Coordinates of C-alpha atoms in Angstrom, one line a residue:
M2 CA -1.7 21.9 31.7
T3 CA -0.2 20.0 28.5
A4 CA -2.1 17.0 27.0
L5 CA 0.4 14.7 28.4
G6 CA -0.7 16.3 31.8
A7 CA -4.1 14.3 31.4
L8 CA -2.1 10.9 31.6
R9 CA -2.0 9.0 34.4
V10 CA 1.0 5.7 34.2
G11 CA 0.8 3.8 37.4
S12 CA 2.2 0.3 38.5
G13 CA 0.1 -1.4 35.6
P14 CA -1.1 -0.8 32.0
L15 CA -1.1 2.3 31.2
S16 CA -4.5 3.8 31.6
V17 CA -6.4 7.7 30.1
S18 CA -8.5 9.9 32.3
A19 CA -9.9 11.6 29.6
L20 CA -7.9 13.7 26.6
P21 CA -7.5 17.6 26.9
P22 CA -9.6 19.4 25.2
L23 CA -8.3 21.4 21.7
T24 CA -7.7 24.7 22.5
P25 CA -8.1 26.9 19.2
D26 CA -4.6 27.3 19.1
I27 CA -3.8 23.9 18.9
L28 CA -6.8 24.0 16.1
L29 CA -6.3 26.4 13.8
V30 CA -2.7 24.4 13.4
F31 CA -3.7 21.7 12.4
A32 CA -5.9 23.4 9.8
I33 CA -2.7 24.6 8.5
V34 CA -1.2 20.8 8.6
A35 CA -4.5 19.6 6.7
V36 CA -4.5 22.6 4.4
A37 CA -0.6 22.3 3.9
L38 CA -0.9 17.7 3.4
V39 CA -3.3 18.4 0.6
L40 CA -1.5 20.5 -1.1
F41 CA 1.5 18.1 -0.6
V42 CA -0.6 15.5 -2.0
T43 CA -2.2 17.0 -5.1
A44 CA 0.2 19.5 -5.5
P45 CA -1.4 22.4 -7.6
V46 CA 1.9 24.1 -7.0
P47 CA 5.2 23.4 -6.3
I48 CA 5.8 21.8 -3.0
D49 CA 8.5 24.1 -1.8
V50 CA 5.7 27.2 -2.3
T51 CA 3.5 25.5 -0.1
A52 CA 6.1 25.3 3.1
I53 CA 6.9 29.2 1.7
G54 CA 2.8 29.4 1.6
V55 CA 3.1 27.5 5.5
M56 CA 5.4 29.9 6.9
V57 CA 3.7 32.9 6.1
A58 CA 0.3 31.4 7.3
L59 CA 2.1 31.1 10.6
V60 CA 3.5 34.4 11.6
A61 CA 0.8 36.5 10.4
L62 CA -1.2 34.4 12.5
E63 CA 1.4 34.8 16.1
P64 CA -1.0 35.6 18.4
W65 CA -2.5 31.4 18.0
T66 CA 1.0 29.3 16.1
R67 CA 3.6 31.6 19.0
V68 CA 5.6 32.1 16.1
D69 CA 6.6 35.7 15.8
P70 CA 8.1 37.1 12.5
A71 CA 12.1 36.5 13.5
T72 CA 11.2 32.3 14.2
G73 CA 8.9 32.6 10.9
V74 CA 12.4 32.7 8.9
A75 CA 14.7 31.1 11.2
G76 CA 14.7 28.4 9.1
F77 CA 16.5 29.9 6.5
S78 CA 19.7 30.3 8.6
S79 CA 18.9 27.2 10.5
S80 CA 22.1 25.1 10.4
A81 CA 20.0 23.0 9.4
T82 CA 19.2 24.1 6.2
V83 CA 22.9 25.8 5.3
T84 CA 24.0 22.4 6.2
V85 CA 22.2 21.0 2.8
L86 CA 23.0 24.0 1.1
A87 CA 27.0 23.4 0.8
M88 CA 26.2 19.2 0.4
F89 CA 24.6 20.4 -2.9
V90 CA 27.6 22.2 -3.7
L91 CA 30.2 19.0 -2.7
S92 CA 28.4 17.1 -4.1
E93 CA 28.4 18.8 -7.7
G94 CA 32.4 18.3 -7.0
I95 CA 31.9 14.7 -7.3
R96 CA 29.8 14.8 -10.2
Q97 CA 31.8 16.9 -12.4
S98 CA 35.0 15.2 -11.7
G99 CA 33.5 12.3 -13.1
L100 CA 34.0 9.5 -10.4
V101 CA 30.8 7.9 -10.0
N102 CA 30.6 7.6 -14.0
G103 CA 34.2 5.8 -14.0
I104 CA 33.1 3.7 -11.4
G105 CA 30.2 2.9 -13.5
A106 CA 31.9 2.3 -16.9
W107 CA 34.0 0.3 -15.2
I108 CA 31.5 -2.1 -13.4
A109 CA 30.0 -2.0 -17.2
D110 CA 33.1 -3.3 -18.9
R111 CA 33.8 -6.0 -15.8
F112 CA 30.5 -6.8 -15.5
G113 CA 28.7 -6.0 -18.6
D114 CA 28.0 -10.5 -19.0
S115 CA 27.5 -11.5 -15.7
P116 CA 23.6 -10.4 -14.7
G117 CA 23.9 -11.5 -11.2
G118 CA 27.7 -9.5 -11.0
Q119 CA 26.0 -6.3 -12.3
L120 CA 23.2 -6.1 -10.1
L121 CA 25.5 -6.1 -6.8
A122 CA 27.5 -4.1 -8.5
V123 CA 24.7 -1.6 -8.9
L124 CA 23.0 -2.5 -6.0
G125 CA 27.0 -1.8 -4.2
L126 CA 27.2 1.8 -6.2
A127 CA 24.3 3.2 -5.2
G128 CA 24.1 2.5 -1.8
G129 CA 27.3 3.2 -0.9
T130 CA 28.3 6.5 -2.8
A131 CA 24.7 7.7 -1.6
G132 CA 26.0 8.0 2.1
F133 CA 28.6 10.9 1.2
I134 CA 26.9 12.5 -2.3
N135 CA 23.3 13.6 -2.0
N136 CA 21.3 10.0 -3.5
T137 CA 19.6 12.8 -6.5
P138 CA 23.1 12.8 -8.3
V139 CA 24.0 9.2 -7.6
V140 CA 20.8 7.9 -9.8
A141 CA 20.6 10.5 -12.5
I142 CA 24.5 9.3 -13.0
M143 CA 23.3 5.2 -12.7
I144 CA 20.7 5.8 -15.5
P145 CA 22.7 5.6 -18.7
M146 CA 24.9 3.3 -16.9
V147 CA 22.1 0.8 -15.9
N148 CA 21.4 1.5 -19.4
A149 CA 24.0 0.2 -21.1
I150 CA 24.6 -2.7 -19.1
S151 CA 20.9 -3.4 -20.0
E152 CA 22.1 -3.4 -23.7
R153 CA 25.2 -5.8 -22.9
T154 CA 23.6 -8.5 -20.7
G155 CA 19.9 -8.5 -22.4
V156 CA 18.6 -7.9 -18.8
S157 CA 16.1 -5.2 -18.8
P158 CA 16.2 -1.9 -17.1
S159 CA 13.1 -2.5 -15.2
K160 CA 15.2 -5.1 -13.4
L161 CA 18.0 -2.5 -12.6
L162 CA 16.2 0.5 -12.0
M163 CA 13.9 0.6 -9.3
P164 CA 16.6 -1.5 -6.7
V165 CA 19.0 1.6 -7.7
S166 CA 17.0 4.1 -6.2
F167 CA 15.6 1.8 -3.2
M168 CA 19.2 1.0 -2.2
A169 CA 20.5 5.1 -3.3
M170 CA 17.7 5.7 -0.1
L171 CA 19.1 3.6 2.0
G172 CA 22.1 4.4 1.7
G173 CA 21.4 7.9 2.8
M174 CA 20.9 6.6 6.2
L175 CA 24.6 5.5 6.6
T176 CA 26.1 9.3 7.2
L177 CA 24.3 12.5 8.8
I178 CA 24.9 13.7 5.5
G179 CA 23.1 10.9 3.3
T180 CA 20.3 12.8 3.0
S181 CA 18.6 16.3 3.5
T182 CA 16.7 14.7 6.1
N183 CA 18.8 13.2 8.1
V184 CA 20.3 17.0 8.6
L185 CA 16.9 18.4 9.3
A186 CA 16.0 15.4 11.7
S187 CA 19.4 16.5 13.5
D188 CA 18.4 19.4 14.0
V189 CA 14.7 19.3 15.3
S190 CA 17.0 16.7 17.6
A191 CA 18.9 19.5 19.0
R192 CA 16.0 21.8 19.6
L193 CA 13.9 18.9 21.3
L194 CA 16.8 16.6 23.3
G195 CA 19.8 18.6 22.8
H196 CA 21.0 15.6 21.5
P197 CA 22.4 16.8 17.3
F198 CA 22.9 13.4 15.6
S199 CA 26.9 13.5 14.9
M200 CA 28.3 12.3 12.0
F201 CA 28.3 8.7 12.4
E202 CA 25.7 8.2 15.1
F203 CA 23.1 5.9 13.3
T204 CA 25.8 4.2 10.9
K205 CA 26.0 0.7 12.5
L206 CA 22.1 0.8 12.1
G207 CA 22.4 2.2 8.8
V208 CA 24.8 -0.5 7.7
V209 CA 22.4 -3.4 8.4
V210 CA 19.5 -1.6 6.7
L211 CA 21.1 -1.1 3.8
L212 CA 22.7 -5.3 3.7
T213 CA 19.2 -6.1 4.3
G214 CA 17.7 -4.4 1.8
G215 CA 20.6 -5.2 -0.4
V216 CA 20.0 -8.8 -0.8
Y217 CA 16.2 -8.6 -0.4
L218 CA 16.5 -6.5 -3.9
A219 CA 19.3 -9.4 -4.8
T220 CA 17.5 -12.4 -4.0
V221 CA 13.9 -11.3 -4.5
G222 CA 13.5 -8.2 -6.1
P223 CA 14.0 -9.6 -9.6
Y224 CA 11.4 -12.4 -9.3
L225 CA 9.3 -9.3 -8.1
L226 CA 9.6 -7.0 -10.9
P227 CA 8.2 -7.1 -14.5
E228 CA 10.1 -6.6 -17.5
R229 CA 9.1 -3.5 -18.8
I230 CA 11.4 -2.9 -21.2
R231 CA 12.7 -5.1 -23.6
T232 CA 16.2 -4.9 -24.4
D233 CA 16.2 -6.0 -27.9
D234 CA 13.8 -3.5 -29.0
A235 CA 14.8 -0.2 -30.8
L236 CA 13.8 2.8 -29.6
M237 CA 11.3 3.5 -32.4
D238 CA 9.5 0.3 -31.3
E239 CA 10.2 0.7 -27.6
F240 CA 8.3 3.8 -27.6
G241 CA 5.6 2.4 -30.2
M242 CA 6.0 4.5 -32.8
T243 CA 5.2 2.9 -36.4
E244 CA 1.8 4.3 -35.8
Y245 CA 2.9 7.9 -36.2
L246 CA 5.8 8.3 -38.2
T247 CA 5.0 8.3 -41.7
E248 CA 6.3 9.8 -45.1
V249 CA 5.1 12.4 -47.4
V250 CA 5.3 13.7 -50.8
V251 CA 4.9 17.4 -51.6
R252 CA 3.1 18.1 -54.7
G253 CA 3.8 20.7 -57.3
D254 CA -0.1 21.5 -56.7
S255 CA 0.6 22.0 -53.1
P256 CA 0.3 25.2 -51.8
L257 CA 3.4 24.9 -49.3
V258 CA 5.6 25.1 -52.0
G259 CA 7.4 28.1 -51.4
R260 CA 6.8 28.6 -47.8
T261 CA 8.5 28.2 -45.1
V262 CA 8.2 25.2 -42.2
N263 CA 6.9 27.2 -40.1
Q264 CA 4.9 29.0 -42.5
G265 CA 2.9 25.8 -43.9
L266 CA 2.2 24.5 -40.5
E267 CA 1.3 27.5 -38.4
P268 CA -2.3 27.9 -39.8
L269 CA -3.2 24.3 -39.1
D270 CA -4.5 23.5 -35.7
I271 CA -3.1 20.0 -36.2
D272 CA -0.9 17.8 -34.1
A273 CA 2.5 17.7 -36.6
D274 CA 6.0 18.1 -36.3
I275 CA 7.9 17.8 -40.0
V276 CA 11.0 15.7 -37.9
Q277 CA 13.2 15.2 -41.2
L278 CA 13.1 17.4 -44.8
V279 CA 14.5 14.3 -47.7
R280 CA 15.3 16.4 -51.1
D281 CA 17.4 14.6 -53.6
D282 CA 19.0 12.3 -51.5
R283 CA 20.0 14.9 -48.7
A284 CA 18.3 14.9 -45.2
F285 CA 17.8 18.0 -43.5
T286 CA 17.1 18.1 -39.9
E287 CA 16.9 21.0 -37.2
P288 CA 16.9 23.1 -38.0
L289 CA 13.9 23.5 -39.8
G290 CA 11.8 26.0 -39.5
P291 CA 13.1 28.7 -42.0
K292 CA 13.4 26.0 -44.8
E293 CA 11.5 26.4 -47.8
L294 CA 9.4 24.1 -49.6
R295 CA 10.2 22.4 -52.8
E296 CA 7.9 20.5 -55.4
G297 CA 8.9 16.9 -54.6
D298 CA 10.6 16.6 -50.9
V299 CA 10.2 14.0 -49.0
L300 CA 9.3 14.7 -44.9
V301 CA 8.6 12.5 -42.3
L302 CA 5.4 13.2 -40.1
R303 CA 4.9 13.0 -36.5
T304 CA 1.5 13.1 -36.1
D305 CA -2.3 10.6 -35.5
R306 CA -4.0 9.2 -38.7
E307 CA -6.4 12.1 -38.2
S308 CA -4.6 14.3 -38.6
L309 CA -2.1 13.2 -41.1
M310 CA -5.8 12.7 -43.5
T311 CA -6.4 16.7 -42.6
L312 CA -2.3 17.5 -44.0
L313 CA -3.0 14.9 -47.1
D314 CA -6.4 16.9 -47.8
A315 CA -5.4 20.6 -47.3
D316 CA -1.9 20.8 -48.4
G317 CA -1.6 18.4 -51.5
L318 CA 0.9 16.2 -50.2
D319 CA 0.5 12.7 -51.1
L320 CA 1.7 9.7 -48.9
A321 CA 5.5 8.4 -50.2
P322 CA 6.0 5.3 -52.2
D323 CA 7.2 3.4 -48.5
A324 CA 4.9 5.4 -46.2
E325 CA 6.7 3.3 -43.1
V326 CA 9.6 5.3 -41.7
E327 CA 12.4 2.9 -39.9
E328 CA 15.0 4.0 -36.9
A329 CA 17.3 4.2 -39.9
R330 CA 15.6 6.9 -41.5
L331 CA 15.8 8.8 -38.4
T332 CA 19.6 7.8 -37.1
T333 CA 21.1 9.3 -40.4
E334 CA 25.1 8.9 -41.3
A335 CA 27.0 12.7 -41.2
E336 CA 27.9 13.0 -45.0
A337 CA 23.9 12.3 -45.5
I338 CA 22.7 15.2 -44.2
E339 CA 23.2 19.4 -44.0
P340 CA 24.9 20.5 -42.1
A341 CA 27.5 18.1 -41.9
T342 CA 26.5 16.8 -38.7
E343 CA 25.0 13.1 -37.5
Q344 CA 21.4 12.6 -36.8
S345 CA 20.9 10.1 -33.9
L346 CA 17.7 8.9 -31.6
V347 CA 17.8 9.8 -28.0
E348 CA 16.2 9.2 -24.7
L349 CA 16.4 12.3 -22.2
V350 CA 15.2 11.8 -18.7
V351 CA 13.4 14.8 -17.3
S352 CA 15.8 15.3 -14.1
A353 CA 13.8 15.5 -10.6
E354 CA 15.5 19.0 -9.9
A355 CA 14.7 20.5 -13.5
R356 CA 14.0 23.7 -13.6
L357 CA 11.7 23.0 -16.6
V358 CA 9.6 21.0 -14.6
G359 CA 5.5 21.8 -14.9
E360 CA 6.6 23.7 -18.6
T361 CA 5.6 22.0 -21.8
L362 CA 6.8 21.8 -24.9
E363 CA 5.4 25.0 -25.8
T364 CA 6.4 27.3 -23.0
L365 CA 9.7 26.0 -23.7
N366 CA 9.6 26.5 -27.6
F367 CA 11.9 23.1 -26.8
R368 CA 12.1 22.8 -30.9
D369 CA 13.6 26.4 -31.7
R370 CA 15.7 26.4 -28.2
Y371 CA 17.5 23.0 -28.6
D372 CA 17.2 22.1 -31.8
A373 CA 16.0 18.4 -31.1
T374 CA 12.6 17.2 -32.0
V375 CA 10.9 15.2 -29.2
L376 CA 8.7 12.5 -30.8
A377 CA 7.6 10.8 -27.5
I378 CA 7.0 11.0 -24.1
R379 CA 6.9 8.1 -21.8
R380 CA 5.4 8.2 -18.5
G381 CA 5.9 5.3 -16.3
G382 CA 4.7 2.7 -18.4
R383 CA 2.8 5.0 -20.3
V384 CA 3.4 6.4 -23.9
I385 CA 2.9 10.0 -25.0
H386 CA 2.0 10.7 -28.7
A387 CA -1.1 13.2 -29.0
R388 CA -1.2 16.8 -28.1
M389 CA 2.8 17.1 -26.3
D390 CA 3.4 19.9 -27.1
E391 CA 0.4 20.7 -24.1
R392 CA 1.9 18.0 -21.6
R393 CA 3.6 19.5 -18.9
L394 CA 6.5 17.4 -17.7
R395 CA 7.3 16.0 -15.0
P396 CA 10.1 14.5 -12.7
G397 CA 11.5 10.9 -14.8
D398 CA 9.6 11.7 -17.8
T399 CA 11.4 10.2 -21.1
L400 CA 11.5 11.7 -24.2
L401 CA 12.6 9.8 -27.2
V402 CA 14.4 12.8 -28.9
Q403 CA 16.2 13.1 -32.7
A404 CA 18.8 15.1 -32.3
T405 CA 22.5 15.9 -33.6
E406 CA 25.6 15.1 -31.6
E407 CA 26.4 18.6 -31.2
T408 CA 22.9 19.0 -29.8
I409 CA 23.3 15.9 -27.5
R410 CA 26.4 16.8 -26.0
R411 CA 24.6 20.2 -25.0
F412 CA 22.2 18.0 -23.0
D413 CA 24.6 15.9 -21.4
S414 CA 26.5 18.7 -20.2
D415 CA 22.4 20.5 -18.6
R416 CA 21.4 19.8 -15.6
N417 CA 17.7 19.5 -16.5
F418 CA 18.0 16.1 -18.2
V419 CA 19.6 12.6 -18.4
V420 CA 20.8 11.4 -21.3
G421 CA 20.1 7.2 -21.9
G422 CA 23.2 5.1 -22.1
R423 CA 26.1 8.0 -22.1
L424 CA 28.8 6.7 -19.5
T425 CA 31.6 9.5 -20.0
R426 CA 31.8 13.1 -21.4
P427 CA 35.0 14.7 -22.5
D428 CA 34.3 17.3 -20.0
F429 CA 34.2 16.0 -16.9
R430 CA 37.8 17.3 -14.3
T431 CA 39.1 13.7 -13.9
E432 CA 42.3 15.2 -12.9
K433 CA 40.6 17.1 -9.8
I434 CA 39.2 13.5 -8.4
P435 CA 42.1 13.1 -5.7
V436 CA 41.0 16.6 -4.7
A437 CA 37.7 16.5 -4.7
L438 CA 37.2 13.8 -2.4
G439 CA 40.1 14.8 0.1
I440 CA 38.0 17.8 0.3
V441 CA 35.1 15.7 1.0
A442 CA 36.9 13.5 3.6
A443 CA 38.2 16.5 5.3
V444 CA 34.6 17.8 5.7
V445 CA 33.2 14.9 7.4
A446 CA 35.9 13.8 9.8
L447 CA 36.5 17.5 10.9
A448 CA 32.9 17.3 11.9
A449 CA 33.3 13.7 13.0
L450 CA 35.6 14.8 15.2
D451 CA 33.9 17.8 16.6
V452 CA 36.9 20.3 15.6
L453 CA 34.5 22.3 13.8
P454 CA 30.1 21.8 13.3
I455 CA 29.0 20.1 10.7
F456 CA 27.8 23.2 8.6
V457 CA 31.0 25.5 9.1
S458 CA 33.3 22.8 7.7
A459 CA 30.7 22.2 4.8
L460 CA 30.5 25.7 3.9
G461 CA 34.9 25.6 4.0
G462 CA 34.3 23.1 1.7
I463 CA 32.5 25.5 -0.9
V464 CA 35.1 27.8 -0.5
A465 CA 37.8 24.7 -0.8
M466 CA 36.1 23.5 -3.8
V467 CA 36.1 26.7 -5.7
A468 CA 39.9 27.9 -5.0
T469 CA 41.1 23.9 -6.4
G470 CA 38.5 24.5 -9.6
C471 CA 37.0 21.4 -8.8
V472 CA 33.3 23.4 -9.5
K473 CA 34.1 26.7 -11.0
P474 CA 32.2 29.7 -9.7
N475 CA 28.8 30.0 -12.1
E476 CA 28.1 26.7 -11.1
V477 CA 27.5 26.7 -7.0
Y478 CA 24.4 28.3 -7.3
S479 CA 23.6 26.3 -9.9
S480 CA 24.2 23.0 -8.2
V481 CA 21.6 23.4 -5.2
D482 CA 18.3 22.2 -5.1
W483 CA 16.5 25.7 -4.2
S484 CA 13.4 23.8 -3.5
V485 CA 14.6 22.2 -0.7
I486 CA 16.2 24.8 0.4
F487 CA 13.2 26.4 0.2
L488 CA 11.1 23.5 1.6
L489 CA 12.9 23.4 4.7
A490 CA 12.9 26.5 5.6
G491 CA 8.8 26.7 4.9
L492 CA 8.5 23.8 7.4
I493 CA 10.9 24.0 9.9
P494 CA 8.5 26.7 11.6
L495 CA 5.9 24.6 11.5
G496 CA 7.2 22.2 13.8
V497 CA 7.8 24.6 16.1
A498 CA 4.3 26.0 16.3
M499 CA 3.2 22.4 16.6
E500 CA 5.3 22.6 20.1
R501 CA 4.5 25.8 21.0
T502 CA 0.5 25.1 20.9
G503 CA 0.6 21.6 22.5
A504 CA -0.6 20.4 19.2
A505 CA 2.3 17.6 19.1
A506 CA 1.6 16.5 23.0
W507 CA -1.9 16.4 22.0
L508 CA -1.2 14.4 19.0
A509 CA 0.8 12.0 21.5
A510 CA -1.5 12.0 24.0
V511 CA -4.0 10.4 21.2
V512 CA -1.2 7.7 20.2
V513 CA -0.7 6.6 24.1
T514 CA -5.0 6.3 24.3
A515 CA -4.5 4.1 21.2
S516 CA -2.0 2.4 22.2
G517 CA -3.5 1.0 25.4
G518 CA -0.6 -0.1 27.4
L519 CA 1.7 -1.6 23.8
D520 CA 4.9 -3.0 25.2
P521 CA 7.2 0.7 23.8
V522 CA 8.9 -1.7 21.2
V523 CA 5.9 -2.2 19.8
V524 CA 5.0 1.6 19.7
L525 CA 8.1 2.0 18.4
G526 CA 7.4 0.2 15.4
L527 CA 4.0 1.5 14.8
F528 CA 5.4 4.8 14.5
Y529 CA 8.3 4.0 12.3
L530 CA 5.7 2.5 10.3
F531 CA 3.2 5.2 10.4
T532 CA 5.7 7.6 9.0
A533 CA 7.0 5.7 6.4
L534 CA 3.2 5.3 4.9
V535 CA 2.9 9.0 5.3
T536 CA 6.5 10.0 3.4
N537 CA 4.6 7.6 0.2
V538 CA 3.1 11.1 0.1
I539 CA 4.4 14.1 1.6
S540 CA 7.8 15.0 1.0
N541 CA 10.0 12.8 3.6
N542 CA 11.0 16.1 5.2
A543 CA 7.8 17.3 6.4
S544 CA 6.8 13.9 7.5
V545 CA 10.2 14.5 9.7
V546 CA 9.0 17.6 11.2
L547 CA 5.5 16.7 11.9
M548 CA 6.2 13.4 13.5
I549 CA 9.4 14.3 15.6
P550 CA 8.0 16.2 18.2
V551 CA 5.1 13.8 18.3
A552 CA 7.1 11.2 18.5
V553 CA 9.4 12.6 21.3
D554 CA 6.2 13.4 23.6
T555 CA 4.9 9.3 22.9
A556 CA 7.8 8.6 24.3
T557 CA 8.0 11.2 27.4
A558 CA 4.3 9.6 28.6
I559 CA 5.3 6.1 27.9
G560 CA 8.9 6.0 29.8
A561 CA 10.5 5.7 26.3
D562 CA 13.6 6.9 25.1
P563 CA 12.7 9.6 22.8
F564 CA 16.2 9.6 20.9
S565 CA 14.9 6.0 19.7
F566 CA 11.7 7.8 18.6
V567 CA 13.7 10.5 17.1
L568 CA 15.8 7.4 15.3
A569 CA 12.9 5.5 14.0
V570 CA 11.3 8.6 12.1
T571 CA 14.4 9.5 10.7
F572 CA 14.8 6.1 9.7
A573 CA 10.6 5.5 7.9
A574 CA 11.1 8.9 5.7
S575 CA 14.1 7.6 4.1
T576 CA 11.8 4.2 2.8
A577 CA 8.9 5.4 0.8
M578 CA 9.0 2.8 -1.5
L579 CA 5.6 2.0 -1.9
T580 CA 4.5 4.8 -4.2
P581 CA 6.7 6.5 -7.5
I582 CA 6.1 10.0 -6.0
G583 CA 7.2 9.1 -2.3
Y584 CA 10.7 10.4 -3.4
Q585 CA 12.7 12.3 -5.8
T586 CA 14.7 9.2 -6.9
N587 CA 11.8 7.0 -7.3
L588 CA 10.7 9.4 -10.0
M589 CA 13.8 9.6 -11.9
V590 CA 13.6 6.1 -12.8
Y591 CA 9.6 5.9 -13.5
G592 CA 10.1 6.6 -17.2
P593 CA 13.2 5.0 -18.0
G594 CA 12.2 1.9 -16.6
G595 CA 8.6 1.8 -17.8
Y596 CA 6.8 0.9 -14.4
A597 CA 3.8 1.0 -14.0
F598 CA 2.6 2.7 -10.6
T599 CA 1.7 -0.2 -8.9
D600 CA 5.0 -2.0 -9.3
Y601 CA 6.6 0.0 -7.0
F602 CA 3.8 -1.6 -4.1
R603 CA 5.3 -5.0 -5.8
L604 CA 8.3 -4.4 -4.4
G605 CA 8.6 -2.6 -2.2
A606 CA 5.7 -3.3 0.2
P607 CA 7.4 -6.1 1.1
L608 CA 10.7 -4.8 1.9
Q609 CA 8.7 -2.0 3.8
I610 CA 7.6 -4.8 5.9
L611 CA 11.1 -6.5 6.5
L612 CA 13.0 -3.3 6.8
T613 CA 9.9 -2.3 9.5
V614 CA 10.6 -5.0 12.0
V615 CA 15.1 -4.4 11.4
T616 CA 14.9 -1.0 12.0
T617 CA 12.7 -1.6 15.5
L618 CA 14.6 -4.4 16.8
G619 CA 18.1 -2.6 15.5
I620 CA 17.3 0.4 17.8
A621 CA 15.9 -1.6 20.3
F622 CA 19.7 -3.6 20.4
F623 CA 21.9 -0.6 19.7
W624 CA 19.8 2.0 21.8
G625 CA 17.0 0.7 23.6
V626 CA 13.9 1.5 24.4

């Protein structure tokens, strides 16, 4: 007898004789889930590695989990996994065409002098495009656009970036392919109910939710979000560099004379970088390591006061007559430096899908690898100056970097970074815009008309993108966020284990007992709210895998429509608005917006409650309960 077999539904309110016992199989699956949740929240290893660990544990404990080896690895061949992989490549075709960047540049020109118009425009762009393009690159493209608009209107980027992230999340609910979560939920729904999502299955509710979020963010949002970053601050002031940059002069008796920059600093265990070397009115920038130091050289140092005193005592250095460094010093003109390239300060945002996440500047050998100097790191509202080389990089970290224009162009083409304030690139394939749009439209149409399954049309779209030159062959694999693919493949067997062992049915029995005969619409709303809260601390894909089986069994037990409960969980998994760690796009804007952790709760909590009501009533209206 399953857990639900102990429930009796009479003509009156739901009554429960007793919860069924917890079997060893169920207890073991719960233990695996508990360990996985702890690892998801604390993240000692990447979440995709945790997911693969879950898969291995389920297969290794097959007699109890009921997950055989073939089922364990079936996630890699799942239509959901294949579809998500293909959508990454299709999104890359749109990204490389520069379409969204072009729209962003038009918005900056058209609404650059109208704060209200620009807010509505960026919200519309974020929400409208995220239904057809993966929302992570959409937000990555919009960060520099928002910075450019902010400079024109004087509106702080803090007022715009979090709303952009929220709208990109909500826009993902317009179509099946809007997020990987939708595709995964469709796969689970097909397995449990025989009802996968069609391409526009929930578009009508998605439009309602998107408009609700848009109106809230456009009217209430500006009053709830603080101005964390001032647009009238120079980058030096914005990152608080005044106390950490200074100029020193190399004396004739200094032991550094005749040594290279690297040889001079290596023996000293201090936190200091030579940002620039000035000799006879000529400024030298990266690579500085091989430069031989001479008497009279002026060094621009990034260091703290304690380390500066150590340098002055040990290395025969004197403070320059005017030791305060201004931003103009670090953004030298082309004719003043060697070689003849312009030096600039620029903000780099670490992408959510960056391969260098978890690395440090030291392990990356960042300075030599990129010919650029990191002056500070902003993580949310906190700016880090000390011991930066030892800090592990996180998604959304904003690096203040001094580099040449050539290096900045390389950063612009590097998927690991988003360059702040740069809207266009000369290498965009703008002539491919109609082709890329046509391919995506064909993929959507073939799936929507049931001519081909979505994963087949999406794979065909990959072939078309490469064949037409929208995506180069070597860009296919680099465009895929493999952490998402492994996360999906690793978690799919966990849902199977919950179903086969009865763990999902047992949890459903607990929910039915706790609901105490509440109206099914109320239970539906509670499922939405609980899933949304869980998604703020663990992966949205994990939320779907864990919650949909429980939702289906609960709906069956109370005589409600299981598909409506599936939809509630699916929508809730895309509303992680209370923390910066709940969704990739929230992390991406954390540093550029200079946000405090609590800013997300301030703006997101009222919206979370509003969407709980709107989505629950919308599901009841469109599909019934």
